[in-house]
Coordinates of C-alpha atoms in Angstrom, one line a residue:
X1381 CA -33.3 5.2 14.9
X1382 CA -35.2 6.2 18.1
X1383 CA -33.2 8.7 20.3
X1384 CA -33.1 8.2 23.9
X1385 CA -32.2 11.0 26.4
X1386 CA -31.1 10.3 29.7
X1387 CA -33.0 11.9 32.3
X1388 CA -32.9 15.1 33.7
X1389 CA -30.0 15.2 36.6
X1390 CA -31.6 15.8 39.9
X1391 CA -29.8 16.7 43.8
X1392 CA -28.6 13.7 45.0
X1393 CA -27.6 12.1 41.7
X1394 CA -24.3 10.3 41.3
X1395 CA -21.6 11.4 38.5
X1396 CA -18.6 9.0 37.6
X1397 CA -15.8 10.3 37.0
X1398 CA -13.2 8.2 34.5
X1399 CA -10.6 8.8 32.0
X1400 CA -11.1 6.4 28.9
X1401 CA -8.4 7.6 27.5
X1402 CA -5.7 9.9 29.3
X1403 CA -5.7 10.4 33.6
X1404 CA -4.1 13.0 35.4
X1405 CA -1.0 13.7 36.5
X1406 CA 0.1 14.3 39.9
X1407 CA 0.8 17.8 39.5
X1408 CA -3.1 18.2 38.1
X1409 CA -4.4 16.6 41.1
X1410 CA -5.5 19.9 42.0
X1411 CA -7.2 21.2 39.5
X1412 CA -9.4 17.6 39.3
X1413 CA -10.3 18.4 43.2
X1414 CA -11.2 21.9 42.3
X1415 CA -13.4 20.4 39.2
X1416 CA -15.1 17.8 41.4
X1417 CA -16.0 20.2 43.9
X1418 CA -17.8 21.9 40.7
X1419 CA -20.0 19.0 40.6
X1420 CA -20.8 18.9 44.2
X1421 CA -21.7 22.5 44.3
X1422 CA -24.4 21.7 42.2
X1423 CA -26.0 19.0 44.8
X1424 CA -24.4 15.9 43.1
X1425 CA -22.6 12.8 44.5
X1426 CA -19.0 12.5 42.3
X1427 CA -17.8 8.8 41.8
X1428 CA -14.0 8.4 41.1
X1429 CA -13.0 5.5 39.2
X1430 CA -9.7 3.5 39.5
X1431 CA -8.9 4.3 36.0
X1432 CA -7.4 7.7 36.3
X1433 CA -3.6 7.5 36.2
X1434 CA -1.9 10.6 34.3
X1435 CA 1.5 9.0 34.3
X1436 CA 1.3 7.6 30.8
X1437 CA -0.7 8.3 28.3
X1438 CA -3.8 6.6 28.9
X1439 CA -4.8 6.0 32.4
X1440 CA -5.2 2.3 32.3
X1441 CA -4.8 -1.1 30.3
X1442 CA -7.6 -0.6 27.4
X1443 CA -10.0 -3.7 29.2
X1444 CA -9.8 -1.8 32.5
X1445 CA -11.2 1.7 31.1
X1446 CA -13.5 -0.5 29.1
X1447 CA -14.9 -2.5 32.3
X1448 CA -15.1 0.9 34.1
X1449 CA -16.9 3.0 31.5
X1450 CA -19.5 0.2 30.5
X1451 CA -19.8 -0.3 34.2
X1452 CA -20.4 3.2 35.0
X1453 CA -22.9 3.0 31.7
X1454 CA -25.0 0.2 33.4
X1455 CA -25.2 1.4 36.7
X1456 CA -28.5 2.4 38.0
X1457 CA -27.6 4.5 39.9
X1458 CA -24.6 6.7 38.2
X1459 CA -26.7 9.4 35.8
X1460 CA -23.9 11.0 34.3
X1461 CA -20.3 10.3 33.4
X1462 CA -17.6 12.7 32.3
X1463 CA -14.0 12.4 32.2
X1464 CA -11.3 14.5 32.9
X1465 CA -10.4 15.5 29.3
X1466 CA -9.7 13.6 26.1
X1467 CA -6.0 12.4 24.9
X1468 CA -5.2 9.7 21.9
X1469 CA -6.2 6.7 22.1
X1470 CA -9.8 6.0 23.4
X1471 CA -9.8 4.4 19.9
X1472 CA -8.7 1.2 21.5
X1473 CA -11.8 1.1 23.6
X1474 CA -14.6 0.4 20.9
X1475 CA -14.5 -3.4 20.4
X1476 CA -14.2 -3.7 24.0
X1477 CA -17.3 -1.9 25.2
X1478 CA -20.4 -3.6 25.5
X1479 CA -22.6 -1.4 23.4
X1480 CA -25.5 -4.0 23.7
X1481 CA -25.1 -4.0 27.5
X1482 CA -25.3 -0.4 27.6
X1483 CA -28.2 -0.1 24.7
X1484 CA -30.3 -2.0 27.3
X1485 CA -29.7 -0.2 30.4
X1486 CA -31.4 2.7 31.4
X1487 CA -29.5 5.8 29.6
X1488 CA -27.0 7.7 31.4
X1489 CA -25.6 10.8 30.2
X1490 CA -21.8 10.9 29.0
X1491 CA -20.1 14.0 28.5
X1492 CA -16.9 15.4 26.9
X1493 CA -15.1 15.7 23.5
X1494 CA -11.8 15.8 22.1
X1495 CA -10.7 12.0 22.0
X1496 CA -14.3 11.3 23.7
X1497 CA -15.7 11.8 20.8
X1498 CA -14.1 8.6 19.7
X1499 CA -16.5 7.0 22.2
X1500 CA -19.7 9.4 22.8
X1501 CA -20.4 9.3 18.5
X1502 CA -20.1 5.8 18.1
X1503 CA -22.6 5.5 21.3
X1504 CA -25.3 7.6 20.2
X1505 CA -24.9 6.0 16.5
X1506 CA -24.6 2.6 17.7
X1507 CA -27.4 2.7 20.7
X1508 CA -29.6 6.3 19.9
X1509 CA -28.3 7.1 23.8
X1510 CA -28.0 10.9 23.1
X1511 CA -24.9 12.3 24.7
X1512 CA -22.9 15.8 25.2
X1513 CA -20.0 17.1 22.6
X1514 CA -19.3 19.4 25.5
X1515 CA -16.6 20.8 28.4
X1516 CA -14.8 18.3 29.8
X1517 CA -14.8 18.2 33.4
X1518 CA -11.3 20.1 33.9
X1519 CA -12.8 22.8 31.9
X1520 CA -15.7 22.5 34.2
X1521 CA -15.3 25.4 36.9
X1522 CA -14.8 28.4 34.4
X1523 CA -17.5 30.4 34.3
X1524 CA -19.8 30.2 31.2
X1525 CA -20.1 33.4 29.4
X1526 CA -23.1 35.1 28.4
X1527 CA -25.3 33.4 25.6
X1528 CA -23.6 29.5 26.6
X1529 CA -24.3 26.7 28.7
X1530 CA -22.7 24.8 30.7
X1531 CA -22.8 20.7 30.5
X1532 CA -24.5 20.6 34.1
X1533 CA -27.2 23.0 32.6
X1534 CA -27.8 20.8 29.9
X1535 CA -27.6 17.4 31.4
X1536 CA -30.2 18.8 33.9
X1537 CA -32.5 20.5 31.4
X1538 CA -35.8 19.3 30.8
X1539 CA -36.7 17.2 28.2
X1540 CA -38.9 18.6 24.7
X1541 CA -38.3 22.1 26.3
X1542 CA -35.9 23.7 24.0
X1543 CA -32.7 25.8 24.9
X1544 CA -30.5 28.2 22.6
X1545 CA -27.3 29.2 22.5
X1546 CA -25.6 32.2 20.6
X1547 CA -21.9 33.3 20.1
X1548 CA -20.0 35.5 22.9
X1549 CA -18.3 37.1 19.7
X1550 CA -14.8 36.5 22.0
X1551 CA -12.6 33.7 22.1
X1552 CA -9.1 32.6 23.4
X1553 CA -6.8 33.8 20.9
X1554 CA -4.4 31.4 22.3
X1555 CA -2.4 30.1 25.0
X1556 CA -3.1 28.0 28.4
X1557 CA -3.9 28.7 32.4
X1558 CA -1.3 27.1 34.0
X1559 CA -3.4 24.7 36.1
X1560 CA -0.3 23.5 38.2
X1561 CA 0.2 26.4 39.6
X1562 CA -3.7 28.0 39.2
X1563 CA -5.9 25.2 39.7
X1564 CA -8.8 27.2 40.9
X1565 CA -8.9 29.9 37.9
X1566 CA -12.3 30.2 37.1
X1567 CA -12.2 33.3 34.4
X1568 CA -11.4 32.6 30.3
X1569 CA -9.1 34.5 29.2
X1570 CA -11.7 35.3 25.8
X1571 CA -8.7 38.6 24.2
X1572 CA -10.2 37.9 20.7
X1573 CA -13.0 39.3 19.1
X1574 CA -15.1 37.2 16.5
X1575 CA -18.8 35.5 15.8
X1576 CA -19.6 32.8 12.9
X1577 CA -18.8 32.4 9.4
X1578 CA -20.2 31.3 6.2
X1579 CA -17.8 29.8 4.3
X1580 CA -19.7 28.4 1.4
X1581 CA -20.9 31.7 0.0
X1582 CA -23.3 34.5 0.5
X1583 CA -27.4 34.6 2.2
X1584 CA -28.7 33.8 5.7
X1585 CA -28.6 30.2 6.7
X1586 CA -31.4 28.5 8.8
X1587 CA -31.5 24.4 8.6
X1588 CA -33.0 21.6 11.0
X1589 CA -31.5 18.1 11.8
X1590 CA -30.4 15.5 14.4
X1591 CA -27.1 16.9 15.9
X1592 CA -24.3 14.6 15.4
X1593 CA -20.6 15.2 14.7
X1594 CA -17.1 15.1 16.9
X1595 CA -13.8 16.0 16.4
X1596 CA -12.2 15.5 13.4
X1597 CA -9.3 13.9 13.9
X1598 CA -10.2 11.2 16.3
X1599 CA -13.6 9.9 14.6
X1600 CA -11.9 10.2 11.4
X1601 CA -10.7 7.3 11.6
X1602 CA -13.6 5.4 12.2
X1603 CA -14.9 6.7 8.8
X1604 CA -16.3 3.6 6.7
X1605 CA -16.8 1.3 10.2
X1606 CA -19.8 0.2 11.9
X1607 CA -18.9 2.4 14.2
X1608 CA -19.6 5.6 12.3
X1609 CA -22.5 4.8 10.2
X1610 CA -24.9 7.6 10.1
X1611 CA -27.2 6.2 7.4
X1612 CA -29.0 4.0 9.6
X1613 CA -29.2 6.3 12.9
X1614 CA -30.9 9.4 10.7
X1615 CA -33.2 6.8 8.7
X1616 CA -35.0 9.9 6.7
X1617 CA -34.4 12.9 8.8
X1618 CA -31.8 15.5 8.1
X1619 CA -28.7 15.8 10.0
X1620 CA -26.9 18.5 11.4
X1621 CA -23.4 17.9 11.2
X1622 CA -20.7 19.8 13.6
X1623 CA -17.0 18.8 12.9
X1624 CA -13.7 20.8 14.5
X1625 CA -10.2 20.2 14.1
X1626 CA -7.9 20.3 17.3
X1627 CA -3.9 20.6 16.2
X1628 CA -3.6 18.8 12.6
X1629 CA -2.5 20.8 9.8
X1630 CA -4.9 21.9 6.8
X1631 CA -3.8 19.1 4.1
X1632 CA -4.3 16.7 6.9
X1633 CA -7.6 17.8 8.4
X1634 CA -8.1 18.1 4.4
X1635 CA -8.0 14.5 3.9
X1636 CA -9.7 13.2 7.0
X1637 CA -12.9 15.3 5.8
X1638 CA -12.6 14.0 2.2
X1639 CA -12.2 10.4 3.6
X1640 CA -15.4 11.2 5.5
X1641 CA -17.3 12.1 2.9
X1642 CA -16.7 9.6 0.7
X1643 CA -17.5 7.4 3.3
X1644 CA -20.8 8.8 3.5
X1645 CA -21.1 10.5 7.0
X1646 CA -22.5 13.9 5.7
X1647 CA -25.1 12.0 3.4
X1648 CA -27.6 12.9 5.5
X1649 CA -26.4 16.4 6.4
X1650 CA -28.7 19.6 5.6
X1651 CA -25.7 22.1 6.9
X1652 CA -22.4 21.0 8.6
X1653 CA -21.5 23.6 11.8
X1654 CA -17.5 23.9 11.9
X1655 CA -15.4 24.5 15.0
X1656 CA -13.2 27.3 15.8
X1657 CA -9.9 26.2 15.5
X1658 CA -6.2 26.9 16.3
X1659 CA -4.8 24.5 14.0
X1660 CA -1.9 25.8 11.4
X1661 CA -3.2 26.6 8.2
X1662 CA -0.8 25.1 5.4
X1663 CA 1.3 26.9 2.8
X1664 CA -1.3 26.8 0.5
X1665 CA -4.2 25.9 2.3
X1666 CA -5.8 27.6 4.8
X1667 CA -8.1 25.5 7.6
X1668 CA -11.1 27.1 6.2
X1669 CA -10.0 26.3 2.6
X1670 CA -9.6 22.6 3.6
X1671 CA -13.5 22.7 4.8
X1672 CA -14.2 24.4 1.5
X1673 CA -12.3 21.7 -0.7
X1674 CA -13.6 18.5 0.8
X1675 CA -17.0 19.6 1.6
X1676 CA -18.2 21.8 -1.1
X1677 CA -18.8 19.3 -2.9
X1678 CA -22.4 18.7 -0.5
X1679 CA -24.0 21.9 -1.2
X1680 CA -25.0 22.7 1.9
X1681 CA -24.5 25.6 4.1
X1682 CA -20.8 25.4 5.8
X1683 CA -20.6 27.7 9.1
X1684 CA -17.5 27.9 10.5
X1685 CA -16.0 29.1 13.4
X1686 CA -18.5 28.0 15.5
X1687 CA -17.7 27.1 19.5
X1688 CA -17.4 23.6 19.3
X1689 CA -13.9 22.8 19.7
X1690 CA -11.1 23.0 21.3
X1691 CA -10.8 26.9 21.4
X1692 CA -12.5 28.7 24.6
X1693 CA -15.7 29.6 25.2
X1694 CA -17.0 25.8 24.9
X1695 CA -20.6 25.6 23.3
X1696 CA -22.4 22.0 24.1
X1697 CA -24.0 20.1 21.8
X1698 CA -26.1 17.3 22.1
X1699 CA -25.7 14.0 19.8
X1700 CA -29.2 13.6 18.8
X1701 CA -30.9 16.1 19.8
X1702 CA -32.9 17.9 17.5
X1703 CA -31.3 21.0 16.2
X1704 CA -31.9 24.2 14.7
X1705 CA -29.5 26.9 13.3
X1706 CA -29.9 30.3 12.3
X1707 CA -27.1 32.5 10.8
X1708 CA -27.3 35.7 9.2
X1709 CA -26.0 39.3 9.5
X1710 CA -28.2 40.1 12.4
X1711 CA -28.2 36.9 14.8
X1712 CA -26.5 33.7 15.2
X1713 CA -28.0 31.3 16.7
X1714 CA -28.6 27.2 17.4
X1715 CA -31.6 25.7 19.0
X1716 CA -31.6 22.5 20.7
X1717 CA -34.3 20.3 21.7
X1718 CA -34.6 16.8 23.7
X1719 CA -37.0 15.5 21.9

């Protein structure tokens, strides 16, 4: 499949703002004004949708976030579209959306993860529209520590130039800013110290592939659907895979992986990259053993803890792009090219 990438984002350029899945609440309001001043800072129009009510738990029936988002998708004019964060059930979205409508309009970035990546994976599989496994936009005003980018650097980055990222070595141990009462915090709270991980054994790793990957247990489910299918969008290129688990348990996230294997989304993968996590380990399984047990079996390199989850710093990745990771005692690093 031929990958398209949006272009470049450019002063003046609109940016919806939806919630496909969960809105905000009242008492969030200000942290959204704070994060949509973010994107005005940087010499961008923000659009607001209708779709963004936080008092349930997804911010409007499933046809209304569907017209919204495949509006927003086929709107000349919008270039970007991120929503506020993830929450449950974007799931009920995918027959809804108009994936051949949106194939044929010009591409327009969309951003986030978490439950987004319920819709951005099965829109780069399903069109080749690349799109960003990145911050969401409440996450958006913290400041991005050294060796990161931020999703406004990458959605404005030029295309076939390439762009690295490498680990911080610190992370958010735990714990949340209170939004309510902080909206404008701007600082992580990174109290950890930590880098990346082989878990499959021993020796440097360095592979090469199409990015593509999401969070575990929201595509999960999709495993064996059209929706998922990454047999036909790698044709005979390699695949780099990144999965991350946000609060399931090990024999849980344990499962989903195995379910995803034998489904046949890491067929094509030459190393699968594995998100820090915060999720319990089990009595007898630890969330690094779970990786181990259902995707050993691939023999390819597994690195884990990488920042592509739900555990701050946040480390964007493109679906689609070309990739490149290097880890070994020296350097950690993963290339990423539009193009």
């Amino acid at each position: 499949m031929t990958v398209r990438y949006p272009r470049p984002l450019r002063p003046g350029d609109r940016v919806g703002v939806t919630s496909p899945s969960a809105g905000v609440a009242k008492d969030l309001q200000g942290r959204l004004d704070v994060a949509v001043r973010e994107i005005e800072a940087r010499g961008y129009e923000a659009v607001v949708g209708r779709c963004m009510d936080g008092s349930g738990h997804v911010s409007a029936p499933a046809r209304e976030r569907a017209a919204e988002l495949t509006g927003m998708l086929t709107d000349p004019t919008i270039r970007a579209v991120v929503p506020p964060w993830g929450g449950e059930l974007a799931i009920d979205l995918l027959p809804l959306l108009d994936f051949e409508a949106i194939g044929r309009a010009e591409p327009t970035w969309v951003v986030g993860y978490s439950d987004m990546s319920t819709i951005i994976t099965p829109l780069t599989l399903r069109t080749g529209i690349a799109t960003v496994h990145g911050n969401n936009l409440m996450d958006t005003p913290y400041r991005t520590p050294e060796g990161l980018l931020s999703w406004l650097d990458i959605v404005a980055a030029p295309q076939g130039e390439p762009f690295a990222q490498t680990p911080p070595g610190r992370y958010r141990s735990g714990g949340y800013d209170d939004w309510q009462r902080h909206p404008e915090v701007r600082e992580f709270t990174l109290d950890a110290e930590g880098g990346w991980a082989r878990l499959d054994g021993d020796g440097d790793v360095e592979a090469e592939g199409r990015l593509i990957g999401g969070c575990i247990e929201t595509i999960g489910h999709l495993a064996g659907t059209p929706y998922l299918d990454t047999s036909r969008f790698a044709g005979d290129e390699s695949l780099l895979v990144y999965v991350e688990a946000c609060e399931d348990n090990a024999f849980t996230i344990c499962r989903h992986l195995h379910g995803m294997r034998l489904a046949g989304f890491f067929d094509r993968a030459a190393a699968v990259l594995v998100g820090r996590t915060h999720a319990p380990d089990s009595r007898t399984l630890t969330q690094h053993e779970a990786v181990l047990d259902a995707l050993g079996p691939l023999a390819v390199p597994i690195v884990a803890d990488v920042e592509c989850g739900h555990v701050a710093p946040f480390l964007p990745l493109v679906n689609g792009a070309r990739g490149r990771v290097v880890h070994t005692a020296a350097r950690s690093e993963i290339v990423q090219t539009l193009g």
